[in-house]
Short mmCIF file of C-alpha atoms and ligand atoms in Angstrom, two decimals:
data_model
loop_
_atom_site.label_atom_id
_atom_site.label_comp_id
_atom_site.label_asym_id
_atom_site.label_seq_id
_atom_site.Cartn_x
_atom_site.Cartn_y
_atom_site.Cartn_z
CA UNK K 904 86.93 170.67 288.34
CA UNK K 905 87.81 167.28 289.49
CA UNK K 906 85.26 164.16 289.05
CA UNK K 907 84.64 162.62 292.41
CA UNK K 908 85.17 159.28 291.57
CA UNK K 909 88.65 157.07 291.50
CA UNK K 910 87.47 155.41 287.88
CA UNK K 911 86.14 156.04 284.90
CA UNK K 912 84.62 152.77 283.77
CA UNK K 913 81.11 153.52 281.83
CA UNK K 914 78.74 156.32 280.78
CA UNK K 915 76.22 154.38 282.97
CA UNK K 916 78.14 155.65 286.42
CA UNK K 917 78.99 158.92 284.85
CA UNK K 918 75.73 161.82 286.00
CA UNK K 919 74.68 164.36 283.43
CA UNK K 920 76.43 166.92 285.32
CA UNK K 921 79.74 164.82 285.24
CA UNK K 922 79.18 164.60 281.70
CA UNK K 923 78.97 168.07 280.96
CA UNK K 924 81.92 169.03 283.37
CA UNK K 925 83.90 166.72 281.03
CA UNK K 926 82.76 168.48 278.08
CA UNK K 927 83.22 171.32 279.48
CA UNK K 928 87.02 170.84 280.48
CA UNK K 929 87.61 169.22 277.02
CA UNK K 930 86.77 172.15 275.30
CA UNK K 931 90.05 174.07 277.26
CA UNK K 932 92.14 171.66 276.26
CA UNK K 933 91.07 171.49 272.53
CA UNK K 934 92.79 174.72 273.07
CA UNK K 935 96.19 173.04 273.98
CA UNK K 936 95.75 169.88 271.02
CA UNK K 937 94.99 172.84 268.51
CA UNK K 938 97.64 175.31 270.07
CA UNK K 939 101.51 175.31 268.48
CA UNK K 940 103.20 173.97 271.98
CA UNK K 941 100.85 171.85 273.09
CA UNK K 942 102.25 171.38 276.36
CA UNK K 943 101.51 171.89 280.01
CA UNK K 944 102.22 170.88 282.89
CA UNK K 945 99.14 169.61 285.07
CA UNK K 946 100.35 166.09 285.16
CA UNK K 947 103.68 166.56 285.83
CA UNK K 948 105.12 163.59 288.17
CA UNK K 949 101.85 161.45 287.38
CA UNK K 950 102.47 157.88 285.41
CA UNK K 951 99.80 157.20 283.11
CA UNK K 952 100.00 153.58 281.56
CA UNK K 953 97.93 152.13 278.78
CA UNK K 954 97.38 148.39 279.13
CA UNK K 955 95.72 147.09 275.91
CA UNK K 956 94.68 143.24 275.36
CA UNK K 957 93.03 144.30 271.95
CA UNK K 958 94.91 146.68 268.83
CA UNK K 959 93.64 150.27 268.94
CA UNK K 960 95.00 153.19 267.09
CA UNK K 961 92.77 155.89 267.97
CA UNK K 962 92.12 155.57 270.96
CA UNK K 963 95.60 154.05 272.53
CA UNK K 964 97.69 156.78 270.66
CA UNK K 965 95.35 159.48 271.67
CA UNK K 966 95.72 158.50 275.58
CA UNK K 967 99.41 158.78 275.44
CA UNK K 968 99.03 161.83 273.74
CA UNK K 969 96.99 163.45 276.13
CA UNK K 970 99.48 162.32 278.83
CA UNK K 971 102.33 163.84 277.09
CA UNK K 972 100.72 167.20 276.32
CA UNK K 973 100.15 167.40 280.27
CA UNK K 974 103.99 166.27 280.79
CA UNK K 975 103.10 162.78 282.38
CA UNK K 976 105.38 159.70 282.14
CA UNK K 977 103.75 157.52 279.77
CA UNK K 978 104.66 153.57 279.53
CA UNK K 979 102.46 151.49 277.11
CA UNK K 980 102.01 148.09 277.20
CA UNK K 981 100.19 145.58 274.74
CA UNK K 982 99.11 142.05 276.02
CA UNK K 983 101.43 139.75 273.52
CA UNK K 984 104.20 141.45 274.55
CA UNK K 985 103.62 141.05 278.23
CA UNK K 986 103.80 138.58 281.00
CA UNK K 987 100.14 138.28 280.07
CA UNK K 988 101.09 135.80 277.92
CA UNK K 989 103.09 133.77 280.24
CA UNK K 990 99.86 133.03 281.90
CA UNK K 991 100.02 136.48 284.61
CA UNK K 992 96.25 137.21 285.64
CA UNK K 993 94.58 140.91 285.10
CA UNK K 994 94.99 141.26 289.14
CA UNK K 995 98.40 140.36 289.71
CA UNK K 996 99.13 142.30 286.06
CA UNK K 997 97.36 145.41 287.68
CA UNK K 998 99.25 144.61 291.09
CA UNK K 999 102.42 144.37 289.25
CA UNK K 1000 101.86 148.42 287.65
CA UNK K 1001 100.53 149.69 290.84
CA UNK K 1002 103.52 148.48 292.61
CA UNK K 1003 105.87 150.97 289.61
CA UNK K 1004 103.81 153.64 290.93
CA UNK K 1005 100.99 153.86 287.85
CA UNK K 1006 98.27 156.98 288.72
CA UNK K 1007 95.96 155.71 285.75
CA UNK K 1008 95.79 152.15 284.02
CA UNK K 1009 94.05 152.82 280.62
CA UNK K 1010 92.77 149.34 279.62
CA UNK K 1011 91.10 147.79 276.66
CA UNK K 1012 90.31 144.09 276.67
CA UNK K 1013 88.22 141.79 274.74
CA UNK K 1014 86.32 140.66 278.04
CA UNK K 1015 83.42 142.64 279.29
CA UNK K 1016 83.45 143.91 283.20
CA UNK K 1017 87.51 143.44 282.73
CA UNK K 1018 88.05 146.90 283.96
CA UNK K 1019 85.98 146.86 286.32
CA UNK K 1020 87.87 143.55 287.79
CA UNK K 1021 90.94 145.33 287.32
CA UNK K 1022 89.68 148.55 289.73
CA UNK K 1023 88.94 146.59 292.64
CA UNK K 1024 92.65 145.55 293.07
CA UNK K 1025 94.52 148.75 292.09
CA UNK K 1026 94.76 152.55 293.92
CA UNK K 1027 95.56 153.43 290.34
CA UNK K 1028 92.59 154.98 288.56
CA UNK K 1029 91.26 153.05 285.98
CA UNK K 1030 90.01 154.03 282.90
CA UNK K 1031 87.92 152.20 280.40
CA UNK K 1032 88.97 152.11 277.04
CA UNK K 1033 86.65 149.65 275.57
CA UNK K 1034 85.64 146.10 276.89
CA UNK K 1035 83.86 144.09 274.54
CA UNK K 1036 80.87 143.82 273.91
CA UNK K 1037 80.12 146.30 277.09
CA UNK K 1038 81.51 149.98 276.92
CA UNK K 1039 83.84 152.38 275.46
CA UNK K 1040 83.16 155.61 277.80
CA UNK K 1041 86.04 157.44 276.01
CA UNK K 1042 84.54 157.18 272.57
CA UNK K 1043 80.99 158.31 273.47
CA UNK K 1044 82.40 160.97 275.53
CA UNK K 1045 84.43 162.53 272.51
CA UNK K 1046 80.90 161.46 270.34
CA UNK K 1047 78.86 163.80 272.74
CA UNK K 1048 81.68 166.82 272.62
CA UNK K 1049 81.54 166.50 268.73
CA UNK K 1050 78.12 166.89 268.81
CA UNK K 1051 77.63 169.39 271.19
CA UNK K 1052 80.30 171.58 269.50
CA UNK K 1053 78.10 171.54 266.08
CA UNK K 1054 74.63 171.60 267.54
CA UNK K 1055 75.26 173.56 270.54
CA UNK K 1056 73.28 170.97 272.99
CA UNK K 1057 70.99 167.44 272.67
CA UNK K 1058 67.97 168.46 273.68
CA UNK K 1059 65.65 167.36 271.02
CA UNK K 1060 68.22 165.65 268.65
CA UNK K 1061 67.61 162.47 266.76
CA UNK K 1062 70.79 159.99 266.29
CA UNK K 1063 70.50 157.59 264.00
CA UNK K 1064 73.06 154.84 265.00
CA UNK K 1065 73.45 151.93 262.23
CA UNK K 1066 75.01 149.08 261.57
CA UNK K 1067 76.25 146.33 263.50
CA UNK K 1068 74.76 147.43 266.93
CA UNK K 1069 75.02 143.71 268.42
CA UNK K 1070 79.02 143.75 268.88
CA UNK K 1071 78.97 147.83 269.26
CA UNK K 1072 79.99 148.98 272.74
CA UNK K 1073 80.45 152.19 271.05
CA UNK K 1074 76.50 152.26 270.40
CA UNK K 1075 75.91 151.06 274.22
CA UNK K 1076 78.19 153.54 275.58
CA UNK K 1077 76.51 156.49 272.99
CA UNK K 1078 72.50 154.80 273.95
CA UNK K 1079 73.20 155.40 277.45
CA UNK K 1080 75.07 158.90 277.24
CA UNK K 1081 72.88 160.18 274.60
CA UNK K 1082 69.79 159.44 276.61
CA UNK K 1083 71.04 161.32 279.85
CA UNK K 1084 71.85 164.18 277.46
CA UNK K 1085 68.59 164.56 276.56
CA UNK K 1086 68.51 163.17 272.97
CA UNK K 1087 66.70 160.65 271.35
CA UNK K 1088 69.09 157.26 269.54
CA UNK K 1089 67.24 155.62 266.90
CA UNK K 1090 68.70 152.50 265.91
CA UNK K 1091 68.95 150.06 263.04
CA UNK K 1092 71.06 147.48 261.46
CA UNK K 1093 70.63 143.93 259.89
CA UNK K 1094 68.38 141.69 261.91
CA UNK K 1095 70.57 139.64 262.89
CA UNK K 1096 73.35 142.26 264.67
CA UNK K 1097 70.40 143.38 266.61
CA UNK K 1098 70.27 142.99 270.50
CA UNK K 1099 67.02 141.79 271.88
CA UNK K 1100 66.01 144.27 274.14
CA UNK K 1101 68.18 147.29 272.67
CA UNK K 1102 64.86 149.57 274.03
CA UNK K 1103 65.53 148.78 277.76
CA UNK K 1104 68.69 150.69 277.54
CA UNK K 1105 67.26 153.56 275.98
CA UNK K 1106 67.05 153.30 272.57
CA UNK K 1107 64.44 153.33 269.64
CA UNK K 1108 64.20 150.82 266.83
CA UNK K 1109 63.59 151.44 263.34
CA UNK K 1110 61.86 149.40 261.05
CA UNK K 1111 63.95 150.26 258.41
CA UNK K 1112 66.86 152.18 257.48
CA UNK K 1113 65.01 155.27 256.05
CA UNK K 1114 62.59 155.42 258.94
CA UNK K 1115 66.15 155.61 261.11
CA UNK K 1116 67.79 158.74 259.28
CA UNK K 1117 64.43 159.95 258.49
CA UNK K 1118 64.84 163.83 259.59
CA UNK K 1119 67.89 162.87 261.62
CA UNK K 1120 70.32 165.54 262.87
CA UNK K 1121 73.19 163.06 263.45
CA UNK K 1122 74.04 160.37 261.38
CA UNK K 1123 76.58 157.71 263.37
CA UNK K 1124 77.67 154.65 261.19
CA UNK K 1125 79.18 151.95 262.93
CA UNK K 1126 81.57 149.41 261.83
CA UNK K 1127 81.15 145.75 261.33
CA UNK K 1128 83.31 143.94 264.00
CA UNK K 1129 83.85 141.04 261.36
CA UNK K 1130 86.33 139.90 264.46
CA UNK K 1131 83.58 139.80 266.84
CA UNK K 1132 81.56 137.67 264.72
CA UNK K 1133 81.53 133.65 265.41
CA UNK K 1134 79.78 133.28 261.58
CA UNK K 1135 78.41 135.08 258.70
CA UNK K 1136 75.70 137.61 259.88
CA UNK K 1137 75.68 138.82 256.37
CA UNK K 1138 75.79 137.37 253.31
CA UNK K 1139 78.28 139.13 251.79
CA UNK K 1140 80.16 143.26 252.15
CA UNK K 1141 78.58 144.17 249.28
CA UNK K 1142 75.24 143.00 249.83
CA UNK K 1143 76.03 145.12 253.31
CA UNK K 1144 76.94 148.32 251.74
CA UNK K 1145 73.87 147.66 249.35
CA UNK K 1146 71.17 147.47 251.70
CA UNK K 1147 72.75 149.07 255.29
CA UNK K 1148 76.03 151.13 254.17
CA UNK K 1149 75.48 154.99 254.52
CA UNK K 1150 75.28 156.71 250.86
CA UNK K 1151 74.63 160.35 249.69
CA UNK K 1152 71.47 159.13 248.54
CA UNK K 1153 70.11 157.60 251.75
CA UNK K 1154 71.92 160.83 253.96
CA UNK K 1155 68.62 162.77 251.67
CA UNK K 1156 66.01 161.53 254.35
CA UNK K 1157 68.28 163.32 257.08
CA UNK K 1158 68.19 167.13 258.40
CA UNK K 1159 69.85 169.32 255.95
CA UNK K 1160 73.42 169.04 256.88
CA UNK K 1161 73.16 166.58 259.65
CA UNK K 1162 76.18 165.74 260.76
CA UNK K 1163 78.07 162.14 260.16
CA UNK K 1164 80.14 160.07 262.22
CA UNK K 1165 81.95 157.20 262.65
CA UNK K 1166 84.39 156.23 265.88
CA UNK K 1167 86.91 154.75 263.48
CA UNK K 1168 88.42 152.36 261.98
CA UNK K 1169 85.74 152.62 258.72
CA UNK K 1170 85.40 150.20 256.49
CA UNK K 1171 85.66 151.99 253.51
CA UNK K 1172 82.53 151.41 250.97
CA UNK K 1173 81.07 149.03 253.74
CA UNK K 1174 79.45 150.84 256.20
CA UNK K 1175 80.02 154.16 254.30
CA UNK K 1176 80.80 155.49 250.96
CA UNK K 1177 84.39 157.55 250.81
CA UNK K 1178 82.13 160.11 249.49
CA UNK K 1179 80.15 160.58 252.80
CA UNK K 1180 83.09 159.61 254.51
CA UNK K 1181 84.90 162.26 253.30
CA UNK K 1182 82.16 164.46 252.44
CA UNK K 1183 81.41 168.18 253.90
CA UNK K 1184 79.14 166.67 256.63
CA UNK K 1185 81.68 164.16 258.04
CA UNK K 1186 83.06 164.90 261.20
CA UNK K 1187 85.53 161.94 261.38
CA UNK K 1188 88.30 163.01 261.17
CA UNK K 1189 87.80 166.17 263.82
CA UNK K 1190 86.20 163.41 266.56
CA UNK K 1191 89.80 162.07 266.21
CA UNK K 1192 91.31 165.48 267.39
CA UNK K 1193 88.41 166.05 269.96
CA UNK K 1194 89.45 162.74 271.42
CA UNK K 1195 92.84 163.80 272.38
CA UNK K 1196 90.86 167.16 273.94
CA UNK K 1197 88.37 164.52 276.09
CA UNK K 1198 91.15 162.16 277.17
CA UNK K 1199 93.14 165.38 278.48
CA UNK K 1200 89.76 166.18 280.10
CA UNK K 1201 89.56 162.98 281.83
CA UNK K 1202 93.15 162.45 282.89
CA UNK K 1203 93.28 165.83 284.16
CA UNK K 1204 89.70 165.50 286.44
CA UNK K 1205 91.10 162.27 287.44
CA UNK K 1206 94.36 162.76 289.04
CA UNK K 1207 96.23 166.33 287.71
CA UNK K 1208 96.93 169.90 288.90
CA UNK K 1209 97.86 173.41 287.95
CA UNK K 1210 101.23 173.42 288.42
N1 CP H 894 87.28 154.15 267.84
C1 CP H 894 88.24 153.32 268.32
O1 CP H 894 88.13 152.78 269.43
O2 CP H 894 89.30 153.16 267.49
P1 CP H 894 90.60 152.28 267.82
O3 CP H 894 90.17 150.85 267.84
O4 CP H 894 91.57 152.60 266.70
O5 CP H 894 91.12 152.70 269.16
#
């Protein structure tokens, strides 16, 4: 199925049913990530080009991936190494690709609304992959399949999302998709990365960090975007871990089993312990792999074809 739209720039434009047609293609093409040739050809003759302004592993390497499993050209460009830094605006940047002959622009920047600046001047498709404080569609998208692949749905489900929700567009993105699913995100985090408001966009507050995994069936940590941060919004990482990092002992209050995640990179006995992080509940590492399965899902509803 195709998605009737030119961009993909937030889970706020994205329906419930386009949501679950994503899923839905993503899990076929888990098929292809997990399968021993990995390779097909539905975007054969398509030019897929990531554009980042901010460093990414996960999610930059995972886009190119899914392009090259689907035979695309790929061509990846980061800012610093650009004539973005000769001064080039986003427009006449985006001009400049669409000009080559780019399909999709993948961009990440540090500004929010930049890709949705970007879409108004391109016929490429556009595709969000993170803008700062805003959204990162891709990431909650490859949150929900994870989730859905364990649980078998969201009706019902409590998400605990904790941590530094403030600088998160990972928790916007997940508040916003999680609520059209049909689950329920409770969040907490230190006072001070809280957004005023947070309940608007669908979300419930906890008073305290029990009360949030209390009976929870998914546990999401978050990290703490120390870059994001103008000054200290906590006194020090180990006074963090101490009193909002995720520990075998506090996972106790949660659903037997419930499962953990964390979009990546983790601060490692921050927000986390390495023993949740690695423990038998942690589904880390296999949101990584379902990311290359949802970015194949998106490239391919966007512009490909059986070939
Ligand atoms: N989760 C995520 O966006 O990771 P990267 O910054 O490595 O892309």
């Amino acid at each position: 199925m195709k998605l009737e739209r030119k961009d993909v720039l937030g889970l706020k434009e994205l329906s419930a049913d386009e949501i679950t047609s994503i899923l839905n293609t993503a899990e076929y093409m888990r098929k292809i990530v997990l399968s021993d040739s990995k390779k097909v050809h539905y975007l054969r003759g398509r030019t897929v080009i990531t554009l980042f302004y901010e460093n990414s592993t996960r999610t930059r390497v995972s886009f190119e991936l899914a392009a090259k499993y689907m035979s695309a050209d790929t061509v990846n460009i980061t800012a610093n190494a650009s004539s973005v830094a000769k001064g080039e605006t986003l427009m006449d940047t985006g001009r400049t690709l669409d000009s080559m002959g780019a399909d999709v622009i993948i961009i990440r920047h540090n500004m929010s609304g930049a890709p949705h600046h970007l879409a108004k001047y391109v016929k490429a498709s556009v595709i969000n992959a993170g803008d700062g404080m805003h959204e990162h569609p891709t990431q909650a998208l490859l949150d929900l399949f994870t989730i859905r692949r364990h649980l078998g749905g969201f009706d019902g489900l409590k998400v605990a999302i904790l941590g530094d929700i403030y600088h998160s567009r990972v928790a916007r993105s997940n508040i916003i998709g999680l609520r059209k699913m049909g689950a329920t995100p409770v969040v907490y985090g230190p006072a001070t990365m809280m957004p005023v408001e947070i309940e608007k966009m669908g979300a419930e507050t906890a008073p305290t960090l029990e009360d949030a995994i209390e009976n929870a069936d998914v546990v999401m940590g978050l990290r703490v975007q120390l870059e994001r941060q103008k000054k200290a919004l906590f006194p020090s990482r180990s006074e963090y871990a101490k009193y909002f990092g995720i520990s075998p002992g506090k996972l106790k209050n949660a659903k037997k089993n419930a499962l953990v995640l964390h979009p990546g990179p983790v601060n490692r006995g921050v927000e986390m312990t390495s023993a949740v992080i690695d423990g038998d509940d942690s589904v880390i590492n296999e949101q990584v792999t379902n990311g290359v399965a949802v970015r194949m899902a998106l490239l391919y509803m966007l512009t490909g074809s059986e070939q």
